[in-house]
Amino acid sequence: MARAQVKAEAPLQSFQEFRDRWANTIQNICLDVYNRNRDVITIKKEKVAIGNIMRIMDAVFAISREKGFHSMTLRDLSKKSGLSMGALYSYFSGKEELRAMIRRESVLYATKIIAEQIEQYRNPTDRLKAAIETHIYLSEMLKPWFYFNYMEAANLPRAEKIEAMENELATEKIFIDILGDGVKTGAFKCADVEMTAAVIKAMLQDWYLKPWKYKRKNITVEQYADFVKAFVSTAIS
Amino acid sequence: MARAQVKAEAPLQSFQEFRDRWANTIQNICLDVYNRNRDVITIKKEKVAIGNIMRIMDAVFAISREKGFHSMTLRDLSKKSGLSMGALYSYFSGKEELRAMIRRESVLYATKIIAEQIEQYRNPTDRLKAAIETHIYLSEMLKPWFYFNYMEAANLPRAEKIEAMENELATEKIFIDILGDGVKTGAFKCADVEMTAAVIKAMLQDWYLKPWKYKRKNITVEQYADFVKAFVSTAIS
DNA sequence: GTCTATATAACGATAGAC
DNA sequence: GTCTATCGTTATATAGAC
């Protein structure tokens, strides 16, 4: 088998194709935010609402990345988003609810995209590659959302923290199932599928947790995905 | 080579041996905190000071893990540590300084331990195993410190954030050097040593970032270290 | 060396004008 | 639909008694 990891493996899908396939994802998430929170959002015109929700989200992510969500004051958010304190409160009922909204909607959307992307592949080898690639591409496309959710997960209220852990285990389950199938068909040799899935998850997350590192090294998202796919393949071959 | 990852590899050192070798590490860190901050710490009796610093640290970690450092008020800290608001201010000059103290001292101590642990091994294969094992054991022994530093790194003031990134790159450099040596001697086959080091780092960090996951699976620190060592060996063989 | 009590500043949230 | 002005609360930090 010698050195499978040396030859650059071609991506199943280029990041550009993925991006085009899922264009308008952020607008759609914000639309869902609007529709699912009609009771607290007092704005009637959809166009106005979506536009402002997107500006609010952008501002939340920018400020939170700089100093954390808890350190972000609503005055910071008001200034950055261009909306007044009063206007902000017509889009969410409070700071905590704003954070919960972000997590809820992005998780729903991400789950949907992952499922749709992977279902087109059949054999374990391709499915594993697709799962790795999709997770990394998705986290690149929604990087601010993913980063925000990860960093805030630690400080959630009890009930929501449990939800977040279950969500982590659910994405891990995708890998456990694929690895399990591959072991059964003989495609993979894997000492412990659960542990393997866990470390794969850790590698996937590193892409959006430490963007500065990969920017510094001039690694593109496709290069990162290819490397992880090759590294994992070799480790389980 | 077939299935190196299947047979359980014995640890170079048991976690118990490591723990004994570095007994009193936490007291020593707190002693360093005391000595290096004599100018702001007004307490004269060393014994009293060390004891209270340790209680403060424990309380900081407990509260921060629950709801984040920024959400922790000094009233929370006062209550948990058993010291009054006034007393706390004789141990640090402010909340921000407290956070900086924790990072500074733990990084110094961790660097020292890693260097001393690895230097006893010569060939790349052993050195790689020692580096992986040491990082994981160390993060287990100082788990609250490591977790705190990681989670707060994102919200640091600019100058300190750069320091934290340089620190991450320095530990990564240890792996880059070992992998580079191994490639040269032919012990490893490695497509990209920098990327390999980066994903190894991600796997190491997962141990202290998601303790709930490994507790759930009943994975011990030795089992985790052994798994990562075997997984990486296979991936670069 | 540690405490209680309080000064001062900033926070999230809302009422009411436009 | 958005704004300004302001309320009540809570934060960090300190002064001074013990």
Short mmCIF file of C-alpha atoms (C1' of nucleotides) in Angstrom, two decimals:
data_model
loop_
_atom_site.label_atom_id
_atom_site.label_comp_id
_atom_site.label_asym_id
_atom_site.label_seq_id
_atom_site.Cartn_x
_atom_site.Cartn_y
_atom_site.Cartn_z
CA MET A 1 0.00 0.00 0.00
CA ALA A 2 3.02 2.20 0.71
CA ARG A 3 2.61 5.90 1.28
CA ALA A 4 -0.99 6.47 0.37
CA GLN A 5 -0.63 9.70 2.28
CA VAL A 6 2.06 11.08 0.04
CA LYS A 7 0.15 11.43 -3.18
CA ALA A 8 -2.26 14.33 -3.09
CA GLU A 9 -5.72 12.85 -3.16
CA ALA A 10 -8.27 14.68 -5.28
CA PRO A 11 -11.29 16.06 -3.47
CA LEU A 12 -14.64 14.38 -4.10
CA GLN A 13 -16.01 17.86 -4.60
CA SER A 14 -14.19 21.17 -4.82
CA PHE A 15 -14.98 23.73 -2.16
CA GLN A 16 -16.30 26.01 -4.88
CA GLU A 17 -18.79 23.36 -6.00
CA PHE A 18 -19.86 22.85 -2.41
CA ARG A 19 -20.30 26.57 -1.92
CA ASP A 20 -22.40 26.88 -5.06
CA ARG A 21 -24.49 23.86 -4.11
CA TRP A 22 -25.31 25.56 -0.82
CA ALA A 23 -25.45 29.18 -1.87
CA ASN A 24 -27.65 31.45 0.22
CA THR A 25 -27.28 29.18 3.25
CA ILE A 26 -26.70 32.09 5.58
CA GLN A 27 -29.70 33.99 4.26
CA ASN A 28 -31.76 30.85 4.68
CA ILE A 29 -30.63 30.39 8.26
CA CYS A 30 -31.57 33.98 9.01
CA LEU A 31 -34.93 33.44 7.33
CA ASP A 32 -35.50 30.45 9.60
CA VAL A 33 -34.51 32.57 12.58
CA TYR A 34 -37.15 35.07 11.52
CA ASN A 35 -39.92 32.57 10.86
CA ARG A 36 -39.32 30.51 13.98
CA ASN A 37 -39.28 33.57 16.25
CA ARG A 38 -42.26 35.48 14.87
CA ASP A 39 -43.66 35.73 18.39
CA VAL A 40 -40.78 37.82 19.74
CA ILE A 41 -39.71 39.57 16.51
CA THR A 42 -42.07 42.51 16.08
CA ILE A 43 -40.88 43.45 12.58
CA LYS A 44 -43.51 42.77 9.90
CA LYS A 45 -41.61 43.32 6.64
CA GLU A 46 -39.61 40.18 5.89
CA LYS A 47 -37.00 41.95 3.78
CA VAL A 48 -36.20 44.48 6.47
CA ALA A 49 -36.10 41.77 9.12
CA ILE A 50 -33.77 39.37 7.26
CA GLY A 51 -31.37 42.17 6.38
CA ASN A 52 -31.12 43.35 9.96
CA ILE A 53 -30.86 39.83 11.37
CA MET A 54 -27.89 39.20 9.09
CA ARG A 55 -26.24 42.41 10.22
CA ILE A 56 -26.85 41.48 13.84
CA MET A 57 -25.34 38.01 13.34
CA ASP A 58 -22.27 39.42 11.61
CA ALA A 59 -21.77 41.87 14.44
CA VAL A 60 -22.25 39.21 17.14
CA PHE A 61 -19.63 36.98 15.51
CA ALA A 62 -17.15 39.79 14.99
CA ILE A 63 -17.37 41.05 18.57
CA SER A 64 -17.52 37.58 20.11
CA ARG A 65 -14.44 36.42 18.28
CA GLU A 66 -12.62 39.46 19.59
CA LYS A 67 -13.59 39.26 23.24
CA GLY A 68 -16.20 36.57 23.80
CA PHE A 69 -19.98 36.67 23.82
CA HIS A 70 -20.31 37.41 27.49
CA SER A 71 -17.93 40.36 27.22
CA MET A 72 -19.96 41.75 24.35
CA THR A 73 -22.32 44.39 25.65
CA LEU A 74 -25.52 45.28 23.85
CA ARG A 75 -23.99 48.71 23.35
CA ASP A 76 -21.13 47.07 21.45
CA LEU A 77 -23.67 45.19 19.38
CA SER A 78 -25.71 48.31 18.78
CA LYS A 79 -22.70 50.23 17.55
CA LYS A 80 -21.32 47.45 15.32
CA SER A 81 -24.67 46.48 13.78
CA GLY A 82 -25.79 50.07 13.29
CA LEU A 83 -29.07 49.46 15.10
CA SER A 84 -30.06 51.24 18.27
CA MET A 85 -30.49 49.51 21.61
CA GLY A 86 -34.25 49.78 21.25
CA ALA A 87 -34.23 48.36 17.71
CA LEU A 88 -32.18 45.36 18.81
CA TYR A 89 -34.87 44.41 21.26
CA SER A 90 -37.38 44.06 18.43
CA TYR A 91 -35.27 41.20 17.05
CA PHE A 92 -34.69 39.19 20.19
CA SER A 93 -36.09 39.18 23.69
CA GLY A 94 -32.71 39.32 25.42
CA LYS A 95 -29.03 38.57 25.12
CA GLU A 96 -29.38 34.97 26.25
CA GLU A 97 -32.18 34.30 23.77
CA LEU A 98 -30.01 35.70 21.00
CA ARG A 99 -27.28 33.18 21.78
CA ALA A 100 -29.77 30.32 21.94
CA MET A 101 -31.27 31.31 18.58
CA ILE A 102 -27.88 31.16 16.88
CA ARG A 103 -27.11 27.70 18.16
CA ARG A 104 -30.53 26.25 17.49
CA GLU A 105 -30.81 27.37 13.88
CA SER A 106 -27.25 26.63 12.80
CA VAL A 107 -27.34 23.12 14.23
CA LEU A 108 -30.56 22.35 12.36
CA TYR A 109 -29.15 23.60 9.09
CA ALA A 110 -25.78 21.88 9.47
CA THR A 111 -27.38 18.52 10.20
CA LYS A 112 -29.49 18.82 7.08
CA ILE A 113 -26.54 19.65 4.84
CA ILE A 114 -24.36 16.83 6.16
CA ALA A 115 -27.05 14.21 5.66
CA GLU A 116 -27.79 15.36 2.11
CA GLN A 117 -24.12 15.45 1.15
CA ILE A 118 -23.22 11.99 2.40
CA GLU A 119 -26.24 10.05 1.19
CA GLN A 120 -25.02 10.14 -2.41
CA TYR A 121 -22.12 7.81 -1.62
CA ARG A 122 -22.47 4.10 -0.99
CA ASN A 123 -19.26 2.27 -0.04
CA PRO A 124 -17.54 2.99 3.31
CA THR A 125 -14.36 4.36 1.74
CA ASP A 126 -16.19 7.04 -0.22
CA ARG A 127 -18.63 7.73 2.58
CA LEU A 128 -15.78 8.32 5.02
CA LYS A 129 -14.09 10.72 2.61
CA ALA A 130 -17.39 12.49 1.96
CA ALA A 131 -18.10 12.83 5.67
CA ILE A 132 -14.67 14.31 6.40
CA GLU A 133 -14.79 16.63 3.41
CA THR A 134 -18.34 17.79 4.08
CA HIS A 135 -17.66 18.56 7.73
CA ILE A 136 -14.61 20.62 6.88
CA TYR A 137 -16.22 22.45 3.95
CA LEU A 138 -19.31 23.16 6.00
CA SER A 139 -17.30 24.53 8.90
CA GLU A 140 -15.44 26.74 6.44
CA MET A 141 -18.65 28.10 4.93
CA LEU A 142 -20.23 28.69 8.33
CA LYS A 143 -16.98 29.33 10.20
CA PRO A 144 -18.23 32.15 12.41
CA TRP A 145 -21.29 30.12 13.41
CA PHE A 146 -19.27 26.98 14.18
CA TYR A 147 -16.62 28.87 16.11
CA PHE A 148 -19.25 30.72 18.10
CA ASN A 149 -21.12 27.54 18.98
CA TYR A 150 -17.97 25.72 20.05
CA MET A 151 -16.64 28.49 22.24
CA GLU A 152 -19.98 29.21 23.87
CA ALA A 153 -20.87 25.55 24.40
CA ALA A 154 -18.90 25.48 27.65
CA ASN A 155 -20.95 28.25 29.24
CA LEU A 156 -24.43 27.05 28.39
CA PRO A 157 -27.21 26.58 30.89
CA ARG A 158 -27.48 22.96 31.96
CA ALA A 159 -30.29 21.80 29.68
CA GLU A 160 -28.74 23.33 26.59
CA LYS A 161 -25.28 22.02 27.46
CA ILE A 162 -26.68 18.51 27.39
CA GLU A 163 -28.24 19.24 24.01
CA ALA A 164 -24.86 20.42 22.74
CA MET A 165 -23.13 17.25 23.96
CA GLU A 166 -25.78 15.09 22.33
CA ASN A 167 -25.25 17.02 19.14
CA GLU A 168 -21.51 16.34 19.27
CA LEU A 169 -22.18 12.65 19.83
CA ALA A 170 -24.66 12.59 16.94
CA THR A 171 -22.08 13.86 14.45
CA GLU A 172 -19.60 11.39 15.90
CA LYS A 173 -22.14 8.64 15.36
CA ILE A 174 -22.02 9.33 11.63
CA PHE A 175 -18.34 8.41 11.68
CA ILE A 176 -18.83 5.44 13.99
CA ASP A 177 -21.38 3.96 11.61
CA ILE A 178 -19.23 4.46 8.53
CA LEU A 179 -16.16 3.03 10.25
CA GLY A 180 -18.18 0.09 11.55
CA ASP A 181 -19.41 -0.73 8.03
CA GLY A 182 -15.89 -0.47 6.67
CA VAL A 183 -14.52 -2.84 9.28
CA LYS A 184 -17.29 -5.31 8.43
CA THR A 185 -16.54 -5.23 4.70
CA GLY A 186 -12.81 -5.39 5.35
CA ALA A 187 -12.18 -1.96 3.87
CA PHE A 188 -10.84 -0.63 7.18
CA LYS A 189 -8.71 -2.05 9.96
CA CYS A 190 -9.71 -0.22 13.06
CA ALA A 191 -8.76 -1.05 16.65
CA ASP A 192 -11.59 0.97 18.15
CA VAL A 193 -14.19 2.65 15.96
CA GLU A 194 -15.47 4.94 18.74
CA MET A 195 -12.03 6.24 19.58
CA THR A 196 -11.18 6.62 15.92
CA ALA A 197 -14.33 8.65 15.38
CA ALA A 198 -13.45 10.81 18.39
CA VAL A 199 -10.00 11.75 17.12
CA ILE A 200 -11.33 12.35 13.60
CA LYS A 201 -13.79 14.81 15.14
CA ALA A 202 -10.94 16.56 16.93
CA MET A 203 -9.05 16.95 13.66
CA LEU A 204 -12.11 18.33 11.88
CA GLN A 205 -12.70 20.91 14.58
CA ASP A 206 -9.14 22.15 14.53
CA TRP A 207 -9.81 23.73 11.13
CA TYR A 208 -12.28 26.27 12.45
CA LEU A 209 -10.89 26.55 15.96
CA LYS A 210 -7.44 27.70 14.84
CA PRO A 211 -7.93 29.54 11.53
CA TRP A 212 -4.87 31.70 12.27
CA LYS A 213 -2.65 28.63 12.21
CA TYR A 214 -3.69 27.42 8.78
CA LYS A 215 -3.77 30.90 7.34
CA ARG A 216 -0.19 31.32 8.53
CA LYS A 217 0.83 28.11 6.77
CA ASN A 218 -1.17 29.07 3.63
CA ILE A 219 -3.19 25.88 3.81
CA THR A 220 -6.45 26.01 1.84
CA VAL A 221 -9.60 24.30 3.02
CA GLU A 222 -9.22 21.71 0.25
CA GLN A 223 -5.64 20.98 1.25
CA TYR A 224 -6.69 20.54 4.84
CA ALA A 225 -9.54 18.21 3.90
CA ASP A 226 -7.27 16.18 1.61
CA PHE A 227 -4.65 15.86 4.30
CA VAL A 228 -7.09 14.63 6.93
CA LYS A 229 -8.68 12.18 4.50
CA ALA A 230 -5.26 10.75 3.62
CA PHE A 231 -4.02 10.71 7.22
CA VAL A 232 -7.08 8.86 8.44
CA SER A 233 -7.07 6.42 5.50
CA THR A 234 -3.51 5.42 6.26
CA ALA A 235 -4.21 5.09 9.97
CA ILE A 236 -7.03 2.62 9.35
CA SER A 237 -5.54 0.69 6.45
CA MET B 1 3.61 -4.08 9.95
CA ALA B 2 -0.05 -5.09 9.84
CA ARG B 3 -2.39 -3.68 12.43
CA ALA B 4 0.03 -2.04 14.79
CA GLN B 5 -3.00 -0.22 16.13
CA VAL B 6 -4.76 -3.36 17.21
CA LYS B 7 -2.37 -4.65 19.82
CA ALA B 8 -2.49 -2.57 22.96
CA GLU B 9 0.83 -0.82 23.20
CA ALA B 10 2.32 -0.54 26.67
CA PRO B 11 2.88 2.99 27.99
CA LEU B 12 6.47 4.16 28.30
CA GLN B 13 5.53 5.31 31.75
CA SER B 14 2.35 4.71 33.73
CA PHE B 15 0.31 7.75 34.66
CA GLN B 16 0.93 6.91 38.31
CA GLU B 17 4.69 7.03 37.79
CA PHE B 18 4.34 10.35 35.99
CA ARG B 19 2.21 11.73 38.80
CA ASP B 20 4.72 10.65 41.42
CA ARG B 21 7.62 12.02 39.43
CA TRP B 22 5.90 15.42 39.37
CA ALA B 23 4.24 15.41 42.77
CA ASN B 24 3.61 18.84 44.30
CA THR B 25 3.51 20.48 40.90
CA ILE B 26 0.44 22.51 41.73
CA GLN B 27 1.91 23.72 45.04
CA ASN B 28 5.07 24.66 43.17
CA ILE B 29 3.14 26.62 40.57
CA CYS B 30 1.35 28.50 43.33
CA LEU B 31 4.68 29.16 45.03
CA ASP B 32 5.97 30.64 41.79
CA VAL B 33 2.84 32.74 41.52
CA TYR B 34 3.57 34.04 45.00
CA ASN B 35 7.27 34.75 44.46
CA ARG B 36 6.86 36.35 41.08
CA ASN B 37 4.10 38.67 42.26
CA ARG B 38 5.53 39.82 45.58
CA ASP B 39 4.96 43.42 44.50
CA VAL B 40 1.16 43.12 44.32
CA ILE B 41 0.67 40.37 46.91
CA THR B 42 0.67 42.07 50.30
CA ILE B 43 0.70 38.86 52.35
CA LYS B 44 3.96 38.31 54.19
CA LYS B 45 3.62 34.77 55.56
CA GLU B 46 4.43 32.32 52.77
CA LYS B 47 2.41 29.47 54.22
CA VAL B 48 -0.75 31.54 54.50
CA ALA B 49 -0.23 32.94 51.01
CA ILE B 50 0.34 29.59 49.22
CA GLY B 51 -2.67 28.05 50.93
CA ASN B 52 -4.95 30.86 49.93
CA ILE B 53 -3.58 31.06 46.37
CA MET B 54 -4.36 27.38 45.94
CA ARG B 55 -7.88 27.90 47.23
CA ILE B 56 -8.33 30.83 44.89
CA MET B 57 -7.10 28.83 41.89
CA ASP B 58 -9.40 25.91 42.69
CA ALA B 59 -12.33 28.28 42.96
CA VAL B 60 -11.47 30.10 39.73
CA PHE B 61 -11.32 26.81 37.82
CA ALA B 62 -14.52 25.46 39.33
CA ILE B 63 -16.54 28.59 38.57
CA SER B 64 -14.97 29.17 35.16
CA ARG B 65 -15.70 25.65 34.01
CA GLU B 66 -19.30 26.15 35.02
CA LYS B 67 -19.97 29.50 33.39
CA GLY B 68 -16.76 30.98 32.01
CA PHE B 69 -14.19 33.29 33.52
CA HIS B 70 -15.86 36.47 32.37
CA SER B 71 -19.17 35.44 33.91
CA MET B 72 -17.45 34.74 37.19
CA THR B 73 -17.87 37.73 39.47
CA LEU B 74 -15.46 38.45 42.28
CA ARG B 75 -18.38 37.91 44.60
CA ASP B 76 -18.67 34.36 43.21
CA LEU B 77 -14.96 33.90 43.77
CA SER B 78 -15.16 35.33 47.27
CA LYS B 79 -17.94 32.96 48.23
CA LYS B 80 -16.35 29.83 46.68
CA SER B 81 -12.83 30.50 47.98
CA GLY B 82 -14.00 31.53 51.44
CA LEU B 83 -12.07 34.80 51.28
CA SER B 84 -13.72 38.19 51.43
CA MET B 85 -13.71 40.66 48.56
CA GLY B 86 -11.10 42.70 50.36
CA ALA B 87 -8.86 39.71 51.04
CA LEU B 88 -8.92 38.66 47.40
CA TYR B 89 -7.46 42.02 46.43
CA SER B 90 -4.37 41.33 48.52
CA TYR B 91 -3.58 38.40 46.21
CA PHE B 92 -4.02 40.07 42.84
CA SER B 93 -4.49 43.58 41.61
CA GLY B 94 -7.59 42.86 39.56
CA LYS B 95 -9.57 40.20 37.74
CA GLU B 96 -7.60 40.55 34.53
CA GLU B 97 -4.26 40.24 36.34
CA LEU B 98 -5.52 37.06 38.00
CA ARG B 99 -6.20 35.49 34.61
CA ALA B 100 -2.81 36.56 33.28
CA MET B 101 -1.03 35.11 36.33
CA ILE B 102 -2.64 31.71 35.78
CA ARG B 103 -1.60 31.52 32.15
CA ARG B 104 1.93 32.80 32.66
CA GLU B 105 2.88 30.43 35.47
CA SER B 106 1.25 27.28 34.11
CA VAL B 107 2.88 27.73 30.69
CA LEU B 108 6.33 28.09 32.26
CA TYR B 109 5.88 24.98 34.35
CA ALA B 110 4.41 22.88 31.55
CA THR B 111 7.26 23.74 29.19
CA LYS B 112 9.78 22.66 31.80
CA ILE B 113 8.10 19.33 32.45
CA ILE B 114 7.76 18.45 28.77
CA ALA B 115 11.42 19.18 28.04
CA GLU B 116 12.63 17.11 31.00
CA GLN B 117 10.38 14.18 30.12
CA ILE B 118 11.36 13.91 26.49
CA GLU B 119 15.11 14.42 26.77
CA GLN B 120 15.61 10.93 28.20
CA TYR B 121 14.69 9.32 24.86
CA ARG B 122 16.93 9.28 21.81
CA ASN B 123 15.42 7.69 18.69
CA PRO B 124 12.48 9.37 16.91
CA THR B 125 10.07 6.50 17.52
CA ASP B 126 10.49 6.64 21.29
CA ARG B 127 10.65 10.41 21.36
CA LEU B 128 7.37 10.68 19.47
CA LYS B 129 5.70 8.29 21.87
CA ALA B 130 7.17 10.13 24.85
CA ALA B 131 6.01 13.49 23.51
CA ILE B 132 2.45 12.28 22.95
CA GLU B 133 2.30 10.50 26.30
CA THR B 134 3.79 13.40 28.23
CA HIS B 135 1.43 15.97 26.73
CA ILE B 136 -1.59 13.88 27.55
CA TYR B 137 -0.44 12.96 31.07
CA LEU B 138 0.50 16.54 31.78
CA SER B 139 -2.85 17.84 30.60
CA GLU B 140 -4.53 15.27 32.82
CA MET B 141 -2.52 16.31 35.88
CA LEU B 142 -3.12 20.00 35.24
CA LYS B 143 -6.49 19.59 33.53
CA PRO B 144 -8.19 22.61 35.11
CA TRP B 145 -5.23 24.82 34.19
CA PHE B 146 -5.05 23.58 30.60
CA TYR B 147 -8.77 23.83 30.07
CA PHE B 148 -8.85 27.32 31.51
CA ASN B 149 -5.97 28.50 29.32
CA TYR B 150 -7.48 27.05 26.17
CA MET B 151 -10.93 28.49 26.69
CA GLU B 152 -9.69 31.92 27.70
CA ALA B 153 -7.05 32.14 24.96
CA ALA B 154 -9.65 33.40 22.51
CA ASN B 155 -10.53 36.41 24.63
CA LEU B 156 -7.07 37.64 25.49
CA PRO B 157 -5.84 41.18 24.91
CA ARG B 158 -3.87 41.44 21.68
CA ALA B 159 -0.32 41.16 23.03
CA GLU B 160 -1.12 38.15 25.17
CA LYS B 161 -3.06 36.47 22.40
CA ILE B 162 0.07 36.57 20.26
CA GLU B 163 2.02 35.05 23.13
CA ALA B 164 -0.53 32.26 23.38
CA MET B 165 -0.30 31.52 19.65
CA GLU B 166 3.49 31.44 19.83
CA ASN B 167 3.19 29.03 22.71
CA GLU B 168 0.94 26.74 20.67
CA LEU B 169 3.44 26.84 17.82
CA ALA B 170 6.32 26.10 20.18
CA THR B 171 4.73 22.87 21.43
CA GLU B 172 3.91 22.01 17.85
CA LYS B 173 7.57 22.58 16.97
CA ILE B 174 8.54 19.76 19.32
CA PHE B 175 6.51 17.38 17.18
CA ILE B 176 7.73 18.89 13.91
CA ASP B 177 11.33 18.28 14.96
CA ILE B 178 10.75 14.70 16.06
CA LEU B 179 8.79 13.89 12.90
CA GLY B 180 11.48 15.51 10.75
CA ASP B 181 14.18 13.40 12.39
CA GLY B 182 12.14 10.27 11.91
CA VAL B 183 11.58 10.96 8.23
CA LYS B 184 15.32 11.50 7.82
CA THR B 185 16.21 8.18 9.48
CA GLY B 186 13.45 6.41 7.58
CA ALA B 187 11.53 5.55 10.73
CA PHE B 188 8.50 7.56 9.57
CA LYS B 189 6.82 8.13 6.24
CA CYS B 190 5.18 11.48 6.48
CA ALA B 191 3.62 13.53 3.68
CA ASP B 192 3.79 16.80 5.56
CA VAL B 193 5.42 17.04 8.98
CA GLU B 194 3.86 20.39 9.83
CA MET B 195 0.34 19.23 9.07
CA THR B 196 0.96 15.96 10.88
CA ALA B 197 2.12 17.88 13.94
CA ALA B 198 -0.95 20.08 13.74
CA VAL B 199 -3.43 17.21 13.77
CA ILE B 200 -1.51 15.42 16.52
CA LYS B 201 -1.88 18.58 18.60
CA ALA B 202 -5.61 18.59 17.94
CA MET B 203 -5.89 15.00 19.16
CA LEU B 204 -3.91 15.76 22.31
CA GLN B 205 -6.10 18.71 23.17
CA ASP B 206 -9.31 16.76 22.78
CA TRP B 207 -8.47 14.86 25.96
CA TYR B 208 -8.83 17.88 28.21
CA LEU B 209 -11.32 19.80 26.11
CA LYS B 210 -13.98 17.08 26.23
CA PRO B 211 -13.46 15.20 29.50
CA TRP B 212 -17.18 14.37 29.61
CA LYS B 213 -16.86 12.36 26.41
CA TYR B 214 -14.05 10.10 27.61
CA LYS B 215 -15.55 9.74 31.07
CA ARG B 216 -18.74 8.59 29.38
CA LYS B 217 -16.83 5.95 27.41
CA ASN B 218 -14.81 4.93 30.52
CA ILE B 219 -11.53 5.65 28.75
CA THR B 220 -8.58 6.14 31.12
CA VAL B 221 -5.80 8.59 30.41
CA GLU B 222 -3.42 5.71 29.65
CA GLN B 223 -5.86 4.17 27.21
CA TYR B 224 -6.26 7.49 25.46
CA ALA B 225 -2.51 8.02 25.24
CA ASP B 226 -1.98 4.49 23.96
CA PHE B 227 -4.65 4.91 21.33
CA VAL B 228 -3.24 8.17 20.01
CA LYS B 229 0.30 6.76 19.95
CA ALA B 230 -0.88 3.72 17.97
CA PHE B 231 -3.11 5.74 15.64
CA VAL B 232 -0.34 8.17 14.79
CA SER B 233 2.28 5.40 14.38
CA THR B 234 0.10 3.64 11.86
CA ALA B 235 -0.65 6.86 10.00
CA ILE B 236 3.06 7.58 9.50
CA SER B 237 4.31 4.04 8.91
"C1'" DG C 1 -4.37 39.56 57.45
"C1'" DT C 2 -9.17 39.71 56.95
"C1'" DC C 3 -13.41 41.70 57.25
"C1'" DT C 4 -17.81 44.82 56.10
"C1'" DA C 5 -19.53 48.62 53.79
"C1'" DT C 6 -19.64 51.51 50.01
"C1'" DA C 7 -17.98 54.43 45.93
"C1'" DT C 8 -18.16 54.46 41.08
"C1'" DA C 9 -18.96 52.72 36.63
"C1'" DA C 10 -21.25 49.89 33.32
"C1'" DC C 11 -24.67 46.65 32.41
"C1'" DG C 12 -29.35 44.83 30.37
"C1'" DA C 13 -33.68 46.29 29.56
"C1'" DT C 14 -37.75 49.47 28.66
"C1'" DA C 15 -40.83 53.55 27.93
"C1'" DG C 16 -42.29 56.85 25.00
"C1'" DA C 17 -41.19 60.38 21.27
"C1'" DC C 18 -40.77 60.49 16.41
"C1'" DG D 1 -39.68 50.57 12.61
"C1'" DT D 2 -36.30 53.11 14.87
"C1'" DC D 3 -34.68 56.31 17.98
"C1'" DT D 4 -33.18 58.73 22.61
"C1'" DA D 5 -33.39 58.91 27.44
"C1'" DT D 6 -33.35 56.62 31.56
"C1'" DC D 7 -34.57 52.98 35.04
"C1'" DG D 8 -33.05 49.46 38.25
"C1'" DT D 9 -29.38 46.20 38.82
"C1'" DT D 10 -24.92 44.44 39.27
"C1'" DA D 11 -20.20 44.70 38.38
"C1'" DT D 12 -15.17 45.95 39.94
"C1'" DA D 13 -12.59 48.03 43.13
"C1'" DT D 14 -11.44 50.42 47.59
"C1'" DA D 15 -11.59 52.59 52.33
"C1'" DG D 16 -11.43 51.90 56.90
"C1'" DA D 17 -12.83 49.02 61.10
"C1'" DC D 18 -11.24 45.06 63.54
#
